């Protein structure tokens, strides 16, 4: 029934759209850098190019988190219920992904990196939705 | 505090309205929703669900070192075939609407699916090099972007 709550036509502020576009770009960068880190990096890191890939992933992830919070504050002021739900879900998924990433980095347990990968999909869908919705 | 309370009351009224609808009305409402924009809404919902399944199977392979044999790769390939067919059906359905935005996003959707499919076939077909898996990931991101764009454009227009 949450899909029914998401059907609705109405105004959307330009700020929400722009923040969502920037956040989606950062998230795309974070995903590509993250997959490269998964495919090429071996822990513990020995070469500088491996640490470059991981640094790119972490930088993009932190930028995504900042812009996700900004997107949440922008959507919280919207009049449409669907946009408010999407902004909140986006922040929640980013929080899950961040927690998964930090737990993976501290324990090197690959299950947490799977959590990070799954939460990415949710966050990406929500921020793309804020562009087109 | 007052704001929270008002929202809570609104939610209760909404849920009451939903639960008081007969099953028939609910089914017809869902059918109307799915059929909007020449069925692009329902088809993109199906594609996004298949993409989530395909991704969770495909991402498990490098993370847990499952190898290119077994249940995970089978689920991944069947999901990929389903997404490829659905994306072409969505393009056909979107071309019969009057919205240029919908047509453009559906076209890009098919192109990104093609990129991901070709990179995946190179990777699976013998060139076992991580750069092809990276190309598959790039195609996946584009597909996810365009599919969710299609779905939420349909839901709000």
CSV table of N, CA and C in Angstrom, one decimal, chain A residues 23-133:
chain,number,residue,atom,x,y,z
A,23,UNK,N,23.5,14.3,-5.5
A,23,UNK,CA,23.7,13.2,-4.7
A,23,UNK,C,23.7,11.9,-5.5
A,24,UNK,N,22.9,11.8,-6.6
A,24,UNK,CA,22.9,10.6,-7.4
A,24,UNK,C,24.3,10.5,-8.1
A,25,UNK,N,24.8,11.7,-8.6
A,25,UNK,CA,26.1,11.6,-9.2
A,25,UNK,C,27.2,11.1,-8.3
A,26,UNK,N,27.2,11.7,-7.0
A,26,UNK,CA,28.2,11.2,-6.0
A,26,UNK,C,28.0,9.7,-5.7
A,27,UNK,N,26.7,9.3,-5.7
A,27,UNK,CA,26.5,7.9,-5.3
A,27,UNK,C,27.0,7.0,-6.5
A,28,UNK,N,26.8,7.4,-7.7
A,28,UNK,CA,27.3,6.6,-8.9
A,28,UNK,C,28.8,6.5,-8.8
A,29,UNK,N,29.5,7.6,-8.4
A,29,UNK,CA,30.9,7.5,-8.3
A,29,UNK,C,31.3,6.6,-7.2
A,30,UNK,N,30.6,6.7,-6.0
A,30,UNK,CA,30.9,5.8,-4.9
A,30,UNK,C,30.7,4.4,-5.3
A,31,UNK,N,29.7,4.0,-6.1
A,31,UNK,CA,29.4,2.7,-6.5
A,31,UNK,C,30.5,2.1,-7.4
A,32,UNK,N,30.9,2.9,-8.4
A,32,UNK,CA,31.9,2.4,-9.3
A,32,UNK,C,33.2,2.3,-8.6
A,33,UNK,N,33.6,3.2,-7.7
A,33,UNK,CA,34.8,3.1,-7.0
A,33,UNK,C,34.8,1.9,-6.0
A,34,UNK,N,33.6,1.7,-5.4
A,34,UNK,CA,33.4,0.6,-4.5
A,34,UNK,C,33.5,-0.8,-5.2
A,35,UNK,N,32.9,-0.9,-6.4
A,35,UNK,CA,33.1,-2.2,-7.1
A,35,UNK,C,34.5,-2.4,-7.6
A,36,UNK,N,35.2,-1.3,-8.0
A,36,UNK,CA,36.6,-1.4,-8.3
A,36,UNK,C,37.4,-1.8,-7.1
A,37,UNK,N,37.1,-1.3,-5.9
A,37,UNK,CA,37.8,-1.7,-4.7
A,37,UNK,C,37.5,-3.2,-4.4
A,38,UNK,N,36.3,-3.6,-4.6
A,38,UNK,CA,36.0,-5.0,-4.4
A,38,UNK,C,36.7,-5.9,-5.4
A,39,UNK,N,36.9,-5.5,-6.6
A,39,UNK,CA,37.5,-6.4,-7.6
A,39,UNK,C,39.0,-6.3,-7.6
A,40,UNK,N,39.6,-5.2,-7.3
A,40,UNK,CA,41.0,-5.0,-7.4
A,40,UNK,C,41.8,-5.0,-6.1
A,41,UNK,N,41.2,-4.6,-5.0
A,41,UNK,CA,41.9,-4.4,-3.7
A,41,UNK,C,42.0,-5.7,-3.0
A,42,UNK,N,43.1,-5.9,-2.3
A,42,UNK,CA,43.3,-7.0,-1.4
A,42,UNK,C,43.7,-6.5,0.0
A,43,UNK,N,42.9,-6.9,1.0
A,43,UNK,CA,43.3,-6.4,2.3
A,43,UNK,C,44.3,-7.3,3.0
A,44,UNK,N,45.3,-6.8,3.7
A,44,UNK,CA,45.7,-5.4,3.9
A,44,UNK,C,46.3,-4.8,2.6
A,45,UNK,N,46.0,-3.5,2.4
A,45,UNK,CA,46.4,-2.8,1.2
A,45,UNK,C,47.9,-2.6,1.2
A,46,UNK,N,48.5,-2.9,0.0
A,46,UNK,CA,50.0,-2.8,-0.1
A,46,UNK,C,50.4,-1.7,-1.1
A,47,UNK,N,49.7,-1.6,-2.2
A,47,UNK,CA,50.1,-0.7,-3.3
A,47,UNK,C,49.3,0.6,-3.2
A,48,UNK,N,49.9,1.7,-3.7
A,48,UNK,CA,49.2,3.0,-3.5
A,48,UNK,C,48.0,3.2,-4.4
A,49,UNK,N,48.0,2.5,-5.6
A,49,UNK,CA,46.8,2.6,-6.5
A,49,UNK,C,45.6,1.9,-5.8
A,50,UNK,N,45.9,0.9,-5.0
A,50,UNK,CA,44.7,0.2,-4.3
A,50,UNK,C,44.2,1.2,-3.3
A,51,UNK,N,45.1,1.9,-2.6
A,51,UNK,CA,44.6,2.9,-1.6
A,51,UNK,C,43.9,4.1,-2.2
A,52,UNK,N,44.3,4.4,-3.5
A,52,UNK,CA,43.6,5.4,-4.2
A,52,UNK,C,42.2,5.1,-4.5
A,53,UNK,N,41.9,3.8,-4.9
A,53,UNK,CA,40.5,3.4,-5.2
A,53,UNK,C,39.7,3.4,-3.9
A,54,UNK,N,40.3,2.9,-2.8
A,54,UNK,CA,39.5,2.9,-1.6
A,54,UNK,C,39.2,4.4,-1.1
A,55,UNK,N,40.2,5.3,-1.2
A,55,UNK,CA,40.0,6.7,-0.8
A,55,UNK,C,38.9,7.3,-1.7
A,56,UNK,N,38.9,7.0,-3.0
A,56,UNK,CA,37.9,7.6,-3.8
A,56,UNK,C,36.5,7.1,-3.4
A,57,UNK,N,36.4,5.8,-3.0
A,57,UNK,CA,35.1,5.3,-2.6
A,57,UNK,C,34.7,6.0,-1.3
A,58,UNK,N,35.6,6.1,-0.3
A,58,UNK,CA,35.2,6.7,1.0
A,58,UNK,C,34.9,8.2,0.8
A,59,UNK,N,35.6,8.9,-0.1
A,59,UNK,CA,35.3,10.4,-0.3
A,59,UNK,C,33.9,10.5,-0.9
A,60,UNK,N,33.6,9.7,-1.9
A,60,UNK,CA,32.3,9.8,-2.6
A,60,UNK,C,31.2,9.4,-1.6
A,61,UNK,N,31.5,8.4,-0.7
A,61,UNK,CA,30.5,8.0,0.2
A,61,UNK,C,30.2,9.1,1.2
A,62,UNK,N,31.3,9.8,1.7
A,62,UNK,CA,31.0,10.9,2.7
A,62,UNK,C,30.3,12.0,2.0
A,63,UNK,N,30.6,12.4,0.8
A,63,UNK,CA,29.9,13.4,0.1
A,63,UNK,C,28.4,13.0,-0.1
A,64,UNK,N,28.2,11.7,-0.4
A,64,UNK,CA,26.8,11.2,-0.5
A,64,UNK,C,26.1,11.4,0.8
A,65,UNK,N,26.7,11.1,1.9
A,65,UNK,CA,26.1,11.2,3.2
A,65,UNK,C,25.7,12.7,3.5
A,66,UNK,N,26.6,13.6,3.2
A,66,UNK,CA,26.3,15.0,3.4
A,66,UNK,C,25.1,15.5,2.6
A,67,UNK,N,25.2,15.1,1.3
A,67,UNK,CA,24.1,15.5,0.4
A,67,UNK,C,22.8,14.8,0.7
A,68,UNK,N,22.9,13.6,1.2
A,68,UNK,CA,21.7,12.9,1.7
A,68,UNK,C,21.0,13.6,2.8
A,69,UNK,N,21.8,14.1,3.8
A,69,UNK,CA,21.2,14.9,4.9
A,69,UNK,C,20.6,16.2,4.3
A,70,UNK,N,21.3,16.8,3.4
A,70,UNK,CA,20.7,18.0,2.8
A,70,UNK,C,19.4,17.7,2.1
A,71,UNK,N,19.4,16.6,1.3
A,71,UNK,CA,18.2,16.2,0.6
A,71,UNK,C,17.0,15.9,1.6
A,72,UNK,N,17.4,15.3,2.7
A,72,UNK,CA,16.4,15.0,3.7
A,72,UNK,C,15.7,16.3,4.2
A,73,UNK,N,16.6,17.3,4.6
A,73,UNK,CA,16.0,18.6,5.1
A,73,UNK,C,15.2,19.3,4.0
A,74,UNK,N,15.6,19.1,2.7
A,74,UNK,CA,14.8,19.8,1.6
A,74,UNK,C,13.5,19.1,1.4
A,75,UNK,N,13.5,17.7,1.5
A,75,UNK,CA,12.2,17.0,1.3
A,75,UNK,C,11.3,17.1,2.5
A,76,UNK,N,11.9,17.3,3.7
A,76,UNK,CA,11.0,17.4,4.8
A,76,UNK,C,10.1,18.7,4.7
A,77,UNK,N,10.5,19.7,3.9
A,77,UNK,CA,9.7,20.9,3.8
A,77,UNK,C,8.7,20.8,2.6
A,78,UNK,N,8.7,19.7,1.9
A,78,UNK,CA,7.8,19.6,0.7
A,78,UNK,C,6.3,19.4,1.2
A,79,UNK,N,5.4,19.7,0.3
A,79,UNK,CA,4.0,19.5,0.7
A,79,UNK,C,3.5,18.1,0.3
A,80,UNK,N,4.2,17.4,-0.6
A,80,UNK,CA,3.7,16.1,-1.0
A,80,UNK,C,4.3,15.0,-0.1
A,81,UNK,N,3.4,14.1,0.3
A,81,UNK,CA,3.8,13.0,1.3
A,81,UNK,C,4.8,12.1,0.7
A,82,UNK,N,4.7,11.8,-0.6
A,82,UNK,CA,5.6,10.9,-1.3
A,82,UNK,C,7.0,11.4,-1.2
A,83,UNK,N,7.2,12.7,-1.4
A,83,UNK,CA,8.6,13.2,-1.4
A,83,UNK,C,9.2,13.1,0.0
A,84,UNK,N,8.3,13.4,1.0
A,84,UNK,CA,8.8,13.3,2.4
A,84,UNK,C,9.3,11.9,2.7
A,85,UNK,N,8.4,10.9,2.3
A,85,UNK,CA,8.8,9.5,2.5
A,85,UNK,C,10.1,9.1,1.8
A,86,UNK,N,10.2,9.6,0.6
A,86,UNK,CA,11.4,9.2,-0.2
A,86,UNK,C,12.7,9.8,0.4
A,87,UNK,N,12.6,11.1,0.9
A,87,UNK,CA,13.8,11.7,1.5
A,87,UNK,C,14.2,11.0,2.8
A,88,UNK,N,13.2,10.6,3.6
A,88,UNK,CA,13.5,9.9,4.8
A,88,UNK,C,14.1,8.5,4.6
A,89,UNK,N,13.5,7.8,3.6
A,89,UNK,CA,14.0,6.5,3.3
A,89,UNK,C,15.4,6.5,2.7
A,90,UNK,N,15.7,7.6,2.0
A,90,UNK,CA,17.0,7.8,1.4
A,90,UNK,C,18.0,7.9,2.6
A,91,UNK,N,17.7,8.8,3.6
A,91,UNK,CA,18.6,9.0,4.7
A,91,UNK,C,18.8,7.7,5.5
A,92,UNK,N,17.7,6.9,5.6
A,92,UNK,CA,17.8,5.7,6.4
A,92,UNK,C,18.7,4.7,5.7
A,93,UNK,N,18.5,4.5,4.4
A,93,UNK,CA,19.3,3.6,3.6
A,93,UNK,C,20.8,4.0,3.6
A,94,UNK,N,21.1,5.3,3.5
A,94,UNK,CA,22.5,5.8,3.6
A,94,UNK,C,23.1,5.4,4.9
A,95,UNK,N,22.3,5.6,6.0
A,95,UNK,CA,22.8,5.3,7.3
A,95,UNK,C,23.1,3.8,7.5
A,96,UNK,N,22.2,2.9,6.9
A,96,UNK,CA,22.5,1.5,6.9
A,96,UNK,C,23.8,1.2,6.2
A,97,UNK,N,23.9,1.8,5.0
A,97,UNK,CA,25.1,1.6,4.2
A,97,UNK,C,26.4,2.0,4.9
A,98,UNK,N,26.3,3.2,5.5
A,98,UNK,CA,27.5,3.7,6.3
A,98,UNK,C,27.8,2.8,7.4
A,99,UNK,N,26.8,2.3,8.2
A,99,UNK,CA,27.1,1.4,9.3
A,99,UNK,C,27.7,0.2,8.8
A,100,UNK,N,27.2,-0.4,7.7
A,100,UNK,CA,27.8,-1.6,7.1
A,100,UNK,C,29.2,-1.4,6.7
A,101,UNK,N,29.5,-0.2,6.0
A,101,UNK,CA,30.9,0.0,5.6
A,101,UNK,C,31.8,0.2,6.8
A,102,UNK,N,31.4,0.9,7.8
A,102,UNK,CA,32.3,1.0,9.0
A,102,UNK,C,32.5,-0.3,9.7
A,103,UNK,N,31.5,-1.1,9.8
A,103,UNK,CA,31.6,-2.4,10.4
A,103,UNK,C,32.5,-3.3,9.6
A,104,UNK,N,32.4,-3.2,8.2
A,104,UNK,CA,33.3,-4.0,7.4
A,104,UNK,C,34.7,-3.6,7.6
A,105,UNK,N,35.0,-2.3,7.6
A,105,UNK,CA,36.3,-1.8,7.7
A,105,UNK,C,37.0,-2.2,9.1
A,106,UNK,N,36.1,-2.3,10.1
A,106,UNK,CA,36.7,-2.6,11.4
A,106,UNK,C,36.8,-4.1,11.6
A,107,UNK,N,36.0,-4.9,11.0
A,107,UNK,CA,36.1,-6.4,11.2
A,107,UNK,C,36.6,-7.2,10.1
A,108,UNK,N,36.6,-6.6,8.8
A,108,UNK,CA,36.9,-7.3,7.6
A,108,UNK,C,36.1,-8.6,7.5
A,109,UNK,N,34.8,-8.4,7.9
A,109,UNK,CA,33.8,-9.5,7.7
A,109,UNK,C,33.0,-9.2,6.4
A,110,UNK,N,33.1,-10.0,5.4
A,110,UNK,CA,32.5,-9.7,4.1
A,110,UNK,C,31.0,-9.6,4.1
A,111,UNK,N,30.3,-10.1,5.2
A,111,UNK,CA,28.8,-10.0,5.2
A,111,UNK,C,28.4,-8.5,5.3
A,112,UNK,N,29.2,-7.7,6.1
A,112,UNK,CA,28.9,-6.3,6.2
A,112,UNK,C,29.0,-5.6,4.9
A,113,UNK,N,29.9,-6.0,4.0
A,113,UNK,CA,30.0,-5.4,2.7
A,113,UNK,C,28.8,-5.7,1.9
A,114,UNK,N,28.3,-6.9,2.1
A,114,UNK,CA,27.0,-7.3,1.4
A,114,UNK,C,25.9,-6.4,1.9
A,115,UNK,N,25.8,-6.1,3.2
A,115,UNK,CA,24.8,-5.2,3.7
A,115,UNK,C,25.0,-3.8,3.0
A,116,UNK,N,26.2,-3.3,2.9
A,116,UNK,CA,26.5,-2.1,2.3
A,116,UNK,C,26.0,-2.1,0.8
A,117,UNK,N,26.2,-3.2,0.1
A,117,UNK,CA,25.8,-3.2,-1.3
A,117,UNK,C,24.3,-3.2,-1.4
A,118,UNK,N,23.6,-3.9,-0.5
A,118,UNK,CA,22.1,-4.0,-0.6
A,118,UNK,C,21.5,-2.6,-0.3
A,119,UNK,N,22.1,-1.9,0.8
A,119,UNK,CA,21.5,-0.6,1.2
A,119,UNK,C,21.8,0.4,0.1
A,120,UNK,N,22.8,0.2,-0.7
A,120,UNK,CA,23.1,1.1,-1.8
A,120,UNK,C,21.9,1.2,-2.8
A,121,UNK,N,21.4,0.0,-3.1
A,121,UNK,CA,20.3,-0.1,-4.1
A,121,UNK,C,19.1,0.8,-3.6
A,122,UNK,N,18.7,0.6,-2.3
A,122,UNK,CA,17.6,1.4,-1.8
A,122,UNK,C,17.9,2.9,-1.8
A,123,UNK,N,19.1,3.3,-1.4
A,123,UNK,CA,19.4,4.7,-1.4
A,123,UNK,C,19.4,5.3,-2.8
A,124,UNK,N,19.9,4.5,-3.8
A,124,UNK,CA,20.0,5.0,-5.2
A,124,UNK,C,18.6,5.1,-5.8
A,125,UNK,N,17.7,4.1,-5.5
A,125,UNK,CA,16.3,4.2,-6.0
A,125,UNK,C,15.6,5.5,-5.4
A,126,UNK,N,15.8,5.7,-4.1
A,126,UNK,CA,15.2,6.8,-3.5
A,126,UNK,C,15.7,8.2,-4.0
A,127,UNK,N,17.0,8.3,-4.2
A,127,UNK,CA,17.5,9.6,-4.7
A,127,UNK,C,17.1,9.8,-6.1
A,128,UNK,N,17.1,8.8,-7.0
A,128,UNK,CA,16.7,8.9,-8.4
A,128,UNK,C,15.2,9.3,-8.4
A,129,UNK,N,14.4,8.7,-7.5
A,129,UNK,CA,13.0,9.0,-7.4
A,129,UNK,C,12.8,10.5,-7.1
A,130,UNK,N,13.7,11.1,-6.3
A,130,UNK,CA,13.5,12.5,-5.9
A,130,UNK,C,13.8,13.4,-7.2
A,131,UNK,N,14.6,12.9,-8.2
A,131,UNK,CA,14.8,13.7,-9.4
A,131,UNK,C,13.5,13.6,-10.3
A,132,UNK,N,13.0,12.4,-10.5
A,132,UNK,CA,12.0,12.3,-11.5
A,132,UNK,C,10.6,12.4,-11.0
A,133,UNK,N,10.4,12.2,-9.6
A,133,UNK,CA,9.1,12.2,-9.0
A,133,UNK,C,8.4,13.5,-9.1
